[in-house]
PDB file of C-alpha atoms in Angstrom:
ATOM      1  CA  MET A   1     123.407  52.737  91.247  1.00  0.00           C
ATOM      2  CA  GLU A   2     126.515  54.305  91.558  1.00  0.00           C
ATOM      3  CA  GLU A   3     128.747  54.957  88.385  1.00  0.00           C
ATOM      4  CA  ALA A   4     132.147  53.484  88.157  1.00  0.00           C
ATOM      5  CA  ARG A   5     134.957  55.546  89.294  1.00  0.00           C
ATOM      6  CA  PRO A   6     138.169  56.111  87.137  1.00  0.00           C
ATOM      7  CA  ALA A   7     141.221  55.006  89.129  1.00  0.00           C
ATOM      8  CA  THR A   8     143.453  57.566  88.032  1.00  0.00           C
ATOM      9  CA  ALA A   9     143.790  61.183  88.391  1.00  0.00           C
ATOM     10  CA  LYS A  10     143.604  61.722  84.860  1.00  0.00           C
ATOM     11  CA  GLY A  11     140.409  59.718  84.687  1.00  0.00           C
ATOM     12  CA  GLU A  12     139.063  61.789  87.534  1.00  0.00           C
ATOM     13  CA  ALA A  13     139.582  64.726  85.565  1.00  0.00           C
ATOM     14  CA  THR A  14     137.915  63.457  82.611  1.00  0.00           C
ATOM     15  CA  ARG A  15     134.779  62.309  84.475  1.00  0.00           C
ATOM     16  CA  ARG A  16     134.716  65.786  86.197  1.00  0.00           C
ATOM     17  CA  ARG A  17     134.624  67.343  82.626  1.00  0.00           C
ATOM     18  CA  ILE A  18     131.955  65.091  81.327  1.00  0.00           C
ATOM     19  CA  LEU A  19     130.210  65.800  84.518  1.00  0.00           C
ATOM     20  CA  ASP A  20     130.384  69.697  83.944  1.00  0.00           C
ATOM     21  CA  ALA A  21     129.857  69.608  80.444  1.00  0.00           C
ATOM     22  CA  ALA A  22     126.351  67.109  80.954  1.00  0.00           C
ATOM     23  CA  PHE A  23     125.425  69.856  83.643  1.00  0.00           C
ATOM     24  CA  ALA A  24     125.710  72.497  80.957  1.00  0.00           C
ATOM     25  CA  GLU A  25     123.731  70.413  78.413  1.00  0.00           C
ATOM     26  CA  PHE A  26     121.036  69.180  80.404  1.00  0.00           C
ATOM     27  CA  ALA A  27     120.234  72.118  82.181  1.00  0.00           C
ATOM     28  CA  ALA A  28     119.705  73.933  78.542  1.00  0.00           C
ATOM     29  CA  HIS A  29     117.767  71.021  76.660  1.00  0.00           C
ATOM     30  CA  GLY A  30     116.530  68.551  79.334  1.00  0.00           C
ATOM     31  CA  ILE A  31     117.214  64.858  78.978  1.00  0.00           C
ATOM     32  CA  ALA A  32     115.353  64.271  75.610  1.00  0.00           C
ATOM     33  CA  GLY A  33     116.876  67.554  73.928  1.00  0.00           C
ATOM     34  CA  SER A  34     120.432  66.821  75.223  1.00  0.00           C
ATOM     35  CA  ARG A  35     123.066  65.199  72.950  1.00  0.00           C
ATOM     36  CA  VAL A  36     125.545  62.743  73.956  1.00  0.00           C
ATOM     37  CA  ASP A  37     128.074  63.981  71.330  1.00  0.00           C
ATOM     38  CA  ARG A  38     127.620  67.477  72.308  1.00  0.00           C
ATOM     39  CA  ILE A  39     128.802  66.412  76.013  1.00  0.00           C
ATOM     40  CA  ALA A  40     131.795  64.588  74.790  1.00  0.00           C
ATOM     41  CA  ALA A  41     132.878  67.302  72.587  1.00  0.00           C
ATOM     42  CA  ALA A  42     132.577  69.639  75.300  1.00  0.00           C
ATOM     43  CA  ALA A  43     134.227  67.645  77.749  1.00  0.00           C
ATOM     44  CA  GLU A  44     136.836  67.004  75.325  1.00  0.00           C
ATOM     45  CA  THR A  45     136.676  63.237  75.221  1.00  0.00           C
ATOM     46  CA  ASN A  46     134.637  60.756  72.880  1.00  0.00           C
ATOM     47  CA  LYS A  47     131.065  58.965  73.496  1.00  0.00           C
ATOM     48  CA  ALA A  48     132.633  55.595  74.328  1.00  0.00           C
ATOM     49  CA  GLN A  49     134.740  56.951  77.476  1.00  0.00           C
ATOM     50  CA  LEU A  50     131.570  58.595  78.516  1.00  0.00           C
ATOM     51  CA  TYR A  51     129.476  55.811  78.359  1.00  0.00           C
ATOM     52  CA  ALA A  52     132.385  53.790  80.015  1.00  0.00           C
ATOM     53  CA  TYR A  53     132.090  55.937  83.061  1.00  0.00           C
ATOM     54  CA  PHE A  54     128.477  56.396  83.034  1.00  0.00           C
ATOM     55  CA  GLY A  55     126.840  53.570  81.158  1.00  0.00           C
ATOM     56  CA  SER A  56     124.054  55.484  79.585  1.00  0.00           C
ATOM     57  CA  LYS A  57     122.417  59.388  78.890  1.00  0.00           C
ATOM     58  CA  ALA A  58     119.981  58.372  81.535  1.00  0.00           C
ATOM     59  CA  LYS A  59     122.654  57.506  84.474  1.00  0.00           C
ATOM     60  CA  LEU A  60     124.840  60.601  83.307  1.00  0.00           C
ATOM     61  CA  PHE A  61     121.507  62.580  83.955  1.00  0.00           C
ATOM     62  CA  ASP A  62     120.956  61.238  87.118  1.00  0.00           C
ATOM     63  CA  ALA A  63     124.716  61.758  88.472  1.00  0.00           C
ATOM     64  CA  VAL A  64     124.183  65.449  87.383  1.00  0.00           C
ATOM     65  CA  PHE A  65     120.607  65.664  88.747  1.00  0.00           C
ATOM     66  CA  PHE A  66     121.552  64.417  92.335  1.00  0.00           C
ATOM     67  CA  ALA A  67     124.978  65.967  92.309  1.00  0.00           C
ATOM     68  CA  SER A  68     123.086  69.452  91.918  1.00  0.00           C
ATOM     69  CA  MET A  69     120.566  68.620  94.412  1.00  0.00           C
ATOM     70  CA  ARG A  70     123.585  67.772  97.092  1.00  0.00           C
ATOM     71  CA  ARG A  71     124.972  71.567  95.678  1.00  0.00           C
ATOM     72  CA  ILE A  72     121.941  72.974  96.861  1.00  0.00           C
ATOM     73  CA  LEU A  73     122.021  71.125 100.232  1.00  0.00           C
ATOM     74  CA  ASP A  74     125.638  72.561 100.501  1.00  0.00           C
ATOM     75  CA  ASP A  75     125.002  76.180  99.222  1.00  0.00           C
ATOM     76  CA  ALA A  76     121.735  76.865 101.412  1.00  0.00           C
ATOM     77  CA  PRO A  77     121.570  74.371 104.329  1.00  0.00           C
ATOM     78  CA  ILE A  78     118.400  74.687 106.176  1.00  0.00           C
ATOM     79  CA  ASP A  79     117.777  76.454 109.614  1.00  0.00           C
ATOM     80  CA  PRO A  80     114.477  75.251 110.814  1.00  0.00           C
ATOM     81  CA  ASP A  81     114.523  77.670 113.761  1.00  0.00           C
ATOM     82  CA  HIS A  82     114.856  80.385 110.845  1.00  0.00           C
ATOM     83  CA  LEU A  83     112.905  79.145 107.755  1.00  0.00           C
ATOM     84  CA  GLY A  84     112.505  82.883 106.174  1.00  0.00           C
ATOM     85  CA  ASP A  85     116.536  83.178 106.477  1.00  0.00           C
ATOM     86  CA  TRP A  86     116.886  79.731 104.566  1.00  0.00           C
ATOM     87  CA  ALA A  87     114.081  80.678 102.001  1.00  0.00           C
ATOM     88  CA  VAL A  88     116.311  83.790 101.454  1.00  0.00           C
ATOM     89  CA  ARG A  89     119.381  81.634 101.000  1.00  0.00           C
ATOM     90  CA  LEU A  90     117.195  79.321  98.609  1.00  0.00           C
ATOM     91  CA  TYR A  91     116.586  82.556  96.826  1.00  0.00           C
ATOM     92  CA  ASP A  92     120.174  83.604  96.280  1.00  0.00           C
ATOM     93  CA  ASP A  93     120.929  80.323  95.361  1.00  0.00           C
ATOM     94  CA  TYR A  94     118.744  80.375  92.530  1.00  0.00           C
ATOM     95  CA  LEU A  95     119.743  83.728  91.498  1.00  0.00           C
ATOM     96  CA  THR A  96     123.376  82.703  91.272  1.00  0.00           C
ATOM     97  CA  HIS A  97     122.762  79.197  89.748  1.00  0.00           C
ATOM     98  CA  PRO A  98     119.599  79.241  87.784  1.00  0.00           C
ATOM     99  CA  GLU A  99     120.816  75.995  86.261  1.00  0.00           C
ATOM    100  CA  LEU A 100     120.010  74.214  89.331  1.00  0.00           C
ATOM    101  CA  VAL A 101     116.364  75.024  89.161  1.00  0.00           C
ATOM    102  CA  ARG A 102     116.282  74.167  85.385  1.00  0.00           C
ATOM    103  CA  LEU A 103     117.440  70.538  86.018  1.00  0.00           C
ATOM    104  CA  ALA A 104     114.926  70.149  88.596  1.00  0.00           C
ATOM    105  CA  LEU A 105     112.042  71.257  86.419  1.00  0.00           C
ATOM    106  CA  TRP A 106     113.525  68.880  83.585  1.00  0.00           C
ATOM    107  CA  HIS A 107     113.779  66.148  86.009  1.00  0.00           C
ATOM    108  CA  ARG A 108     109.824  67.012  86.830  1.00  0.00           C
ATOM    109  CA  LEU A 109     108.790  67.382  83.327  1.00  0.00           C
ATOM    110  CA  GLU A 110     110.398  64.594  81.682  1.00  0.00           C
ATOM    111  CA  ARG A 111     110.557  61.730  84.806  1.00  0.00           C
ATOM    112  CA  ARG A 112     108.195  62.426  87.422  1.00  0.00           C
ATOM    113  CA  PRO A 113     105.294  64.572  86.370  1.00  0.00           C
ATOM    114  CA  HIS A 114     103.308  63.914  90.194  1.00  0.00           C
ATOM    115  CA  GLY A 115     104.054  63.095  93.249  1.00  0.00           C
ATOM    116  CA  LEU A 116     107.788  63.225  94.836  1.00  0.00           C
ATOM    117  CA  LEU A 117     110.569  64.602  92.490  1.00  0.00           C
ATOM    118  CA  VAL A 118     112.848  61.713  92.981  1.00  0.00           C
ATOM    119  CA  GLU A 119     111.884  58.024  94.495  1.00  0.00           C
ATOM    120  CA  GLU A 120     111.346  57.416  98.058  1.00  0.00           C
ATOM    121  CA  HIS A 121     114.731  55.945  98.722  1.00  0.00           C
ATOM    122  CA  GLU A 122     116.607  58.569  96.896  1.00  0.00           C
ATOM    123  CA  ARG A 123     115.391  61.527  99.035  1.00  0.00           C
ATOM    124  CA  LEU A 124     117.850  63.909 100.515  1.00  0.00           C
ATOM    125  CA  ASP A 125     115.823  65.733 102.490  1.00  0.00           C
ATOM    126  CA  GLU A 126     115.474  63.928 106.078  1.00  0.00           C
ATOM    127  CA  ALA A 127     117.505  66.318 107.778  1.00  0.00           C
ATOM    128  CA  LYS A 128     115.523  69.071 106.808  1.00  0.00           C
ATOM    129  CA  LEU A 129     112.171  67.094 108.166  1.00  0.00           C
ATOM    130  CA  ASN A 130     113.466  66.002 111.128  1.00  0.00           C
ATOM    131  CA  GLY A 131     114.813  69.752 111.854  1.00  0.00           C
ATOM    132  CA  ILE A 132     111.151  71.123 110.895  1.00  0.00           C
ATOM    133  CA  THR A 133     109.604  68.340 113.328  1.00  0.00           C
ATOM    134  CA  ALA A 134     112.029  69.588 116.229  1.00  0.00           C
ATOM    135  CA  ALA A 135     111.115  73.094 115.527  1.00  0.00           C
ATOM    136  CA  GLN A 136     107.539  72.207 115.647  1.00  0.00           C
ATOM    137  CA  ARG A 137     107.726  70.563 118.865  1.00  0.00           C
ATOM    138  CA  ALA A 138     109.514  73.241 120.349  1.00  0.00           C
ATOM    139  CA  GLY A 139     106.968  75.465 119.325  1.00  0.00           C
ATOM    140  CA  GLN A 140     108.689  77.575 116.852  1.00  0.00           C
ATOM    141  CA  VAL A 141     106.960  76.102 113.462  1.00  0.00           C
ATOM    142  CA  ARG A 142     103.294  75.499 113.104  1.00  0.00           C
ATOM    143  CA  ARG A 143     101.940  72.074 113.478  1.00  0.00           C
ATOM    144  CA  ALA A 144     101.292  70.512 109.820  1.00  0.00           C
ATOM    145  CA  ASP A 145     103.051  67.612 108.047  1.00  0.00           C
ATOM    146  CA  PRO A 146     106.988  68.855 108.292  1.00  0.00           C
ATOM    147  CA  PHE A 147     106.871  68.077 104.386  1.00  0.00           C
ATOM    148  CA  ASP A 148     104.228  70.238 103.589  1.00  0.00           C
ATOM    149  CA  VAL A 149     106.087  73.022 105.787  1.00  0.00           C
ATOM    150  CA  MET A 150     109.209  72.185 103.569  1.00  0.00           C
ATOM    151  CA  ALA A 151     107.683  72.423 100.207  1.00  0.00           C
ATOM    152  CA  LEU A 152     105.758  75.558 101.216  1.00  0.00           C
ATOM    153  CA  VAL A 153     109.196  77.410 102.046  1.00  0.00           C
ATOM    154  CA  ILE A 154     110.749  76.113  98.913  1.00  0.00           C
ATOM    155  CA  ALA A 155     107.758  77.197  96.684  1.00  0.00           C
ATOM    156  CA  MET A 156     107.802  80.443  98.297  1.00  0.00           C
ATOM    157  CA  SER A 157     111.497  80.583  97.920  1.00  0.00           C
ATOM    158  CA  HIS A 158     110.728  79.979  94.197  1.00  0.00           C
ATOM    159  CA  ALA A 159     108.756  83.365  93.432  1.00  0.00           C
ATOM    160  CA  TRP A 160     111.259  84.834  91.191  1.00  0.00           C
ATOM    161  CA  SER A 161     113.054  81.812  90.236  1.00  0.00           C
ATOM    162  CA  PRO A 162     113.148  80.306  86.381  1.00  0.00           C
ATOM    163  CA  ALA A 163     110.335  78.053  87.630  1.00  0.00           C
ATOM    164  CA  SER A 164     108.255  81.147  88.139  1.00  0.00           C
ATOM    165  CA  THR A 165     105.541  81.851  85.811  1.00  0.00           C
ATOM    166  CA  VAL A 166     105.287  85.341  86.564  1.00  0.00           C
ATOM    167  CA  TRP A 167     108.949  87.050  86.553  1.00  0.00           C
ATOM    168  CA  ALA A 168     112.072  85.212  86.754  1.00  0.00           C
ATOM    169  CA  ALA A 169     115.159  87.167  88.685  1.00  0.00           C
ATOM    170  CA  SER A 170     118.063  87.967  87.313  1.00  0.00           C
ATOM    171  CA  PRO A 171     121.540  89.139  88.605  1.00  0.00           C
ATOM    172  CA  ASP A 172     121.314  92.292  86.712  1.00  0.00           C
ATOM    173  CA  GLU A 173     118.597  93.628  88.444  1.00  0.00           C
ATOM    174  CA  PRO A 174     119.717  96.187  90.926  1.00  0.00           C
ATOM    175  CA  GLU A 175     120.467  95.206  94.273  1.00  0.00           C
ATOM    176  CA  ARG A 176     118.003  97.181  96.151  1.00  0.00           C
ATOM    177  CA  VAL A 177     115.527  95.046  94.027  1.00  0.00           C
ATOM    178  CA  HIS A 178     116.797  91.922  95.380  1.00  0.00           C
ATOM    179  CA  ASP A 179     117.075  93.054  98.911  1.00  0.00           C
ATOM    180  CA  ALA A 180     113.458  93.977  98.777  1.00  0.00           C
ATOM    181  CA  ARG A 181     112.333  90.735  97.647  1.00  0.00           C
ATOM    182  CA  ARG A 182     114.594  89.143 100.377  1.00  0.00           C
ATOM    183  CA  THR A 183     112.742  90.993 102.925  1.00  0.00           C
ATOM    184  CA  LEU A 184     109.598  90.186 101.525  1.00  0.00           C
ATOM    185  CA  LEU A 185     110.373  86.647 101.329  1.00  0.00           C
ATOM    186  CA  ARG A 186     111.765  86.236 104.830  1.00  0.00           C
ATOM    187  CA  ASP A 187     108.873  88.192 106.450  1.00  0.00           C
ATOM    188  CA  ALA A 188     106.123  86.095 104.302  1.00  0.00           C
ATOM    189  CA  VAL A 189     107.735  82.886 105.213  1.00  0.00           C
ATOM    190  CA  THR A 190     108.121  83.729 108.691  1.00  0.00           C
ATOM    191  CA  ALA A 191     104.442  84.761 109.188  1.00  0.00           C
ATOM    192  CA  ALA A 192     103.278  81.723 107.268  1.00  0.00           C
ATOM    193  CA  VAL A 193     105.124  78.916 108.940  1.00  0.00           C
ATOM    194  CA  ALA A 194     104.892  80.821 112.556  1.00  0.00           C
ATOM    195  CA  SER A 195     103.432  78.530 115.290  1.00  0.00           C
ATOM    196  CA  GLY A 196      99.544  79.128 116.073  1.00  0.00           C
ATOM    197  CA  GLY A 197     100.503  78.596 119.672  1.00  0.00           C
TER     198      GLY A 197
END
């Protein structure tokens, strides 16, 4: 359910500050570990105002989480004809915005440990799946469940993200290191999804 919309510019500014503060708090502490009083203080408002806009901590998390998912779609749009390039865009997005990955991890850990990350009716990947299906029909992408192809590419792009159990990349690493990973990722994804004929 969509949260109430403030009618004034001042109300919209307060709402934006709450979302920004909540984004930082939830990314750092998850749902259970986050504190509404810290969010309200960081947003320079009070808990009553926060609840008036969002209703509950859970609904505030939902607003932050889905905004972050839409942000990834905007920052790293899929090109089903060049899935290796899409994986590299995701790598770069995770590198510059690791908090987006952390929010998804908290959602997975605290809300949906199995199956889809979100409820079926909340999915934002229809355009991606349609694009992959079209690329499969054109013989550019191997025949497999389009969702599984998408999941594989996303998983490969996470190899050096905050979700990695091996190595989490940092913007402080030399650019040549990132370039080498980008090349490896692009080539590996392209080989993995190439049509078998």
